[in-house]
Short mmCIF file of C-alpha atoms in Angstrom, two decimals:
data_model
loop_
_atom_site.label_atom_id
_atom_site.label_comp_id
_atom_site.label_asym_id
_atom_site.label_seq_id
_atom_site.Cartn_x
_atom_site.Cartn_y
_atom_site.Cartn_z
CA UNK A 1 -23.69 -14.39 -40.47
CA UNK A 2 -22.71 -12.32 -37.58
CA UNK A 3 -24.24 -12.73 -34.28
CA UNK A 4 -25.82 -9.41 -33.05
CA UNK A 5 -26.12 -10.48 -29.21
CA UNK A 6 -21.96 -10.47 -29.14
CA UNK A 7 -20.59 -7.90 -26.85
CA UNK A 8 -17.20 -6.58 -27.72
CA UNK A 9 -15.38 -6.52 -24.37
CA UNK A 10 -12.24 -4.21 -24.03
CA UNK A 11 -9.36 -6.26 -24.09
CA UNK A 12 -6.55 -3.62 -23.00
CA UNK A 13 -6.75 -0.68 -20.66
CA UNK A 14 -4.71 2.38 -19.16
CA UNK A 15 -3.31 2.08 -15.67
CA UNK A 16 -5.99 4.48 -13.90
CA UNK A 17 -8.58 1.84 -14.97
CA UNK A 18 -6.63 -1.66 -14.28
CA UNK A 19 -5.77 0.02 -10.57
CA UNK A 20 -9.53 0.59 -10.31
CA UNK A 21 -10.31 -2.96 -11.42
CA UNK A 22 -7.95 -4.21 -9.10
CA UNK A 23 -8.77 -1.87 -6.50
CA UNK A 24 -5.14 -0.61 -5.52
CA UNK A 25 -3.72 2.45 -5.84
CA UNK A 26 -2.38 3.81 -9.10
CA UNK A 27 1.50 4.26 -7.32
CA UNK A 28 1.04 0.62 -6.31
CA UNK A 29 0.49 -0.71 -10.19
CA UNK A 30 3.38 1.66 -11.27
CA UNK A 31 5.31 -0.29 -9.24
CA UNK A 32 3.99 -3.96 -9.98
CA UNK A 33 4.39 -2.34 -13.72
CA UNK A 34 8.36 -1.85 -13.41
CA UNK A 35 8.78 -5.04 -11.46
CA UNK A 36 7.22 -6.85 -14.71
CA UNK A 37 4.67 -8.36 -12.49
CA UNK A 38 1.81 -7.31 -14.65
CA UNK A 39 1.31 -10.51 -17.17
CA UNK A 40 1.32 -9.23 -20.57
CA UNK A 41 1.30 -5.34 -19.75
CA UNK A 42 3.51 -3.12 -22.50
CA UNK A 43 4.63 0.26 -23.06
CA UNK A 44 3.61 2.42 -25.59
CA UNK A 45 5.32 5.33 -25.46
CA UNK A 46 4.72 6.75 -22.04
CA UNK A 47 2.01 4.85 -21.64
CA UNK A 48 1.11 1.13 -20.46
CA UNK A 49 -1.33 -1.38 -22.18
CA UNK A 50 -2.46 -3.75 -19.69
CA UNK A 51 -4.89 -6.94 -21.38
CA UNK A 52 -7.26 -8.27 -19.47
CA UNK A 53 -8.16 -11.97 -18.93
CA UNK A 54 -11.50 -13.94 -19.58
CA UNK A 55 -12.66 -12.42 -16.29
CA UNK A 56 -12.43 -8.85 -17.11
CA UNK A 57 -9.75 -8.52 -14.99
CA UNK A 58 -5.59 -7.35 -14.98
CA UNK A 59 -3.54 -10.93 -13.96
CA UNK A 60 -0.60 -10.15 -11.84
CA UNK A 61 2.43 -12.56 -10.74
CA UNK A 62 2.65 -13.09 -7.01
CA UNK A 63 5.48 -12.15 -5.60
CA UNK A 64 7.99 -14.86 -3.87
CA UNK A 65 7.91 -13.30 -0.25
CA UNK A 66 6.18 -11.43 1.71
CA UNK A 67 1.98 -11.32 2.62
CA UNK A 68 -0.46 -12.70 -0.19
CA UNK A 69 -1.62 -9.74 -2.33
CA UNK A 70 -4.60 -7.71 -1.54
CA UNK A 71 -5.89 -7.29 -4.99
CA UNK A 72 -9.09 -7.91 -6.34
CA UNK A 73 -9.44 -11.08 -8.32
CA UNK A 74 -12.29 -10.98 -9.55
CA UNK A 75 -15.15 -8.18 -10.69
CA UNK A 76 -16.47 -5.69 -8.16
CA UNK A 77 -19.46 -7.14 -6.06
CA UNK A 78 -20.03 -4.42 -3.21
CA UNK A 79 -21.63 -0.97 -3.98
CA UNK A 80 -19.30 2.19 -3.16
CA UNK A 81 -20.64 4.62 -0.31
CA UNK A 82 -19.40 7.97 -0.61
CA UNK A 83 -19.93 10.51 2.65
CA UNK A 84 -19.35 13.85 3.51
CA UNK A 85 -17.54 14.03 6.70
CA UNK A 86 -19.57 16.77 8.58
CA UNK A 87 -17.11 17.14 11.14
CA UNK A 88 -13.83 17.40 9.03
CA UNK A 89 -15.88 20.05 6.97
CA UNK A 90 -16.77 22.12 10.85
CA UNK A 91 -13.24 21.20 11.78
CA UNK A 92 -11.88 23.21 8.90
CA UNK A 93 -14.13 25.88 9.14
CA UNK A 94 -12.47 26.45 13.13
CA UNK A 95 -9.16 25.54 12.64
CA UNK A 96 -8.38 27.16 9.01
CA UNK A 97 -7.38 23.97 7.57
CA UNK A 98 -8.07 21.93 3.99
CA UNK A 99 -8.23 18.34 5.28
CA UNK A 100 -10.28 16.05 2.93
CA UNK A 101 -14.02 15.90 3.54
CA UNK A 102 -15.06 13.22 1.54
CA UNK A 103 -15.29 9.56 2.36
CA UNK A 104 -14.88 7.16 -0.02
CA UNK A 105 -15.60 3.02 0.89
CA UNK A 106 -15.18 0.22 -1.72
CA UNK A 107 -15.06 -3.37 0.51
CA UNK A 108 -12.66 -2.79 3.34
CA UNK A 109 -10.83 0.29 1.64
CA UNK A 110 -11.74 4.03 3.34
CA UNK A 111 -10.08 6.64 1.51
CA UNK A 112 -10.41 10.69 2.23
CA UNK A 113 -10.43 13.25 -0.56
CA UNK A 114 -11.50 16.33 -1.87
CA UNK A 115 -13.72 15.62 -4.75
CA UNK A 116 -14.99 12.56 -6.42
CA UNK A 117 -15.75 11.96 -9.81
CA UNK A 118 -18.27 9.42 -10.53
CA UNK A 119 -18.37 8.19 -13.96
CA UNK A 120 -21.78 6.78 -14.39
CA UNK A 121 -25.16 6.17 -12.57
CA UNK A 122 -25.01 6.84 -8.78
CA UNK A 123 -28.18 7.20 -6.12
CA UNK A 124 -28.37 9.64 -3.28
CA UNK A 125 -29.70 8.35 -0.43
CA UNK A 126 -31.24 9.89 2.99
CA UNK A 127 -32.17 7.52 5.77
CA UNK A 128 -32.62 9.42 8.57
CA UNK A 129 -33.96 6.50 11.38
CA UNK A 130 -31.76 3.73 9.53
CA UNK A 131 -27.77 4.95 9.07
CA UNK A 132 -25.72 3.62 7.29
CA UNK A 133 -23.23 1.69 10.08
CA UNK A 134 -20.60 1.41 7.73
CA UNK A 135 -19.33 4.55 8.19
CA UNK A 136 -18.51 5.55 11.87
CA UNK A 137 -21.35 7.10 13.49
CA UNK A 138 -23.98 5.98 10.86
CA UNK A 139 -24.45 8.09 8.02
CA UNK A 140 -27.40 9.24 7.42
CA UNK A 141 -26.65 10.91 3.72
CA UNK A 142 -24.55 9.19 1.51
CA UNK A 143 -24.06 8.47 -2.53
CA UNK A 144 -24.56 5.01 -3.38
CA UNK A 145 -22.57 4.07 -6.70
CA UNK A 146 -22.83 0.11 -8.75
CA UNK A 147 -19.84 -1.43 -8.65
CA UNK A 148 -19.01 -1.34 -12.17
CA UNK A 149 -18.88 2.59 -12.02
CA UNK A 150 -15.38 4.11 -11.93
CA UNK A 151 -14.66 6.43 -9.18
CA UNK A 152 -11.79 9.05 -9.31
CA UNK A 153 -10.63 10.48 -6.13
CA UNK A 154 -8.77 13.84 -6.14
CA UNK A 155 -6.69 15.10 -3.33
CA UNK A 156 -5.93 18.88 -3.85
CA UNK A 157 -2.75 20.40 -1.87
CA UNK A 158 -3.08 23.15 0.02
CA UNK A 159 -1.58 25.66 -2.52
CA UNK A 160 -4.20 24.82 -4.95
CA UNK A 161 -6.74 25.41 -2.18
CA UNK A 162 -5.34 28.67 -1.05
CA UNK A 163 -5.06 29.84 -4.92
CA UNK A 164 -8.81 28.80 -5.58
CA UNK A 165 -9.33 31.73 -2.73
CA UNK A 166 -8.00 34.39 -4.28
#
């Protein structure tokens, strides 16, 4: 008799998703990926499988020198704030420029970008007499997203702002 409770977990995933598990860039797996530090990962074609362990999670060999690695080991237990930098966003508007106006924090990481994708549930949030102090200056608006939700980040370069323009 089959149990109906049973979740079927994914066991394998693409390298977008084990770098978000693991929270480091998708450049930095490539490279853990060609020094075969990636237990069990293969290559199908173009493309990497990457299993997951009991944990949900990518297992990768540390290396023999060098600082301990800064990868997550385990699942995702802070929420991701995302803010719009006001003054990047005035700072362009003077000064001509594209810089990134988005913040993006997950744990200690900070990264700027141009658009976010958020693929799942997400809150909104205004606080105006309690701001957020994670962000500097205290954020008063910001997107709140579950840890489990994957985030893309997109950086655009300037030729692909300039041809949105015309």
């Amino acid at each position: 008799m089959k149990d109906i409770n049973t979740e079927t977990k994914q066991d394998k995933v693409g390298t977008t998703e084990a770098a978000f598990l693991l929270n480091i860039s998708a450049r930095r797996l490539g490279s853990l990926l060609r020094q075969g530090r990636v237990i069990g990962a293969k290559k199908v074609k173009r493309f990497w499988l990457i299993p997951l362990n009991n944990k949900g999670m990518p297992e990768i060999i540390p290396g023999s020198r060098g600082p301990e690695g800064t990868w997550n080991k385990g699942q995702r237990t802070g929420n991701t704030f995302i803010h719009v930098l006001r003054r990047e966003i005035d700072y362009n508007r003077d000064h001509g420029t594209s810089l990134p106006a988005i913040s993006v924090k997950q744990g200690n990481r900070n990264d700027s970008c141009h658009a976010v994708e958020i693929l799942g549930n997400c809150k909104i949030v205004y606080r105006p007499h309690k701001p957020n102090k994670s962000q500097a200056g205290g954020a008063r608006l910001w997107i709140e997203v579950e840890p489990y939700v994957k985030i893309i980040r997109k950086i655009f370069r300037d030729i692909e702002l300039e041809e949105e323009k015309s």
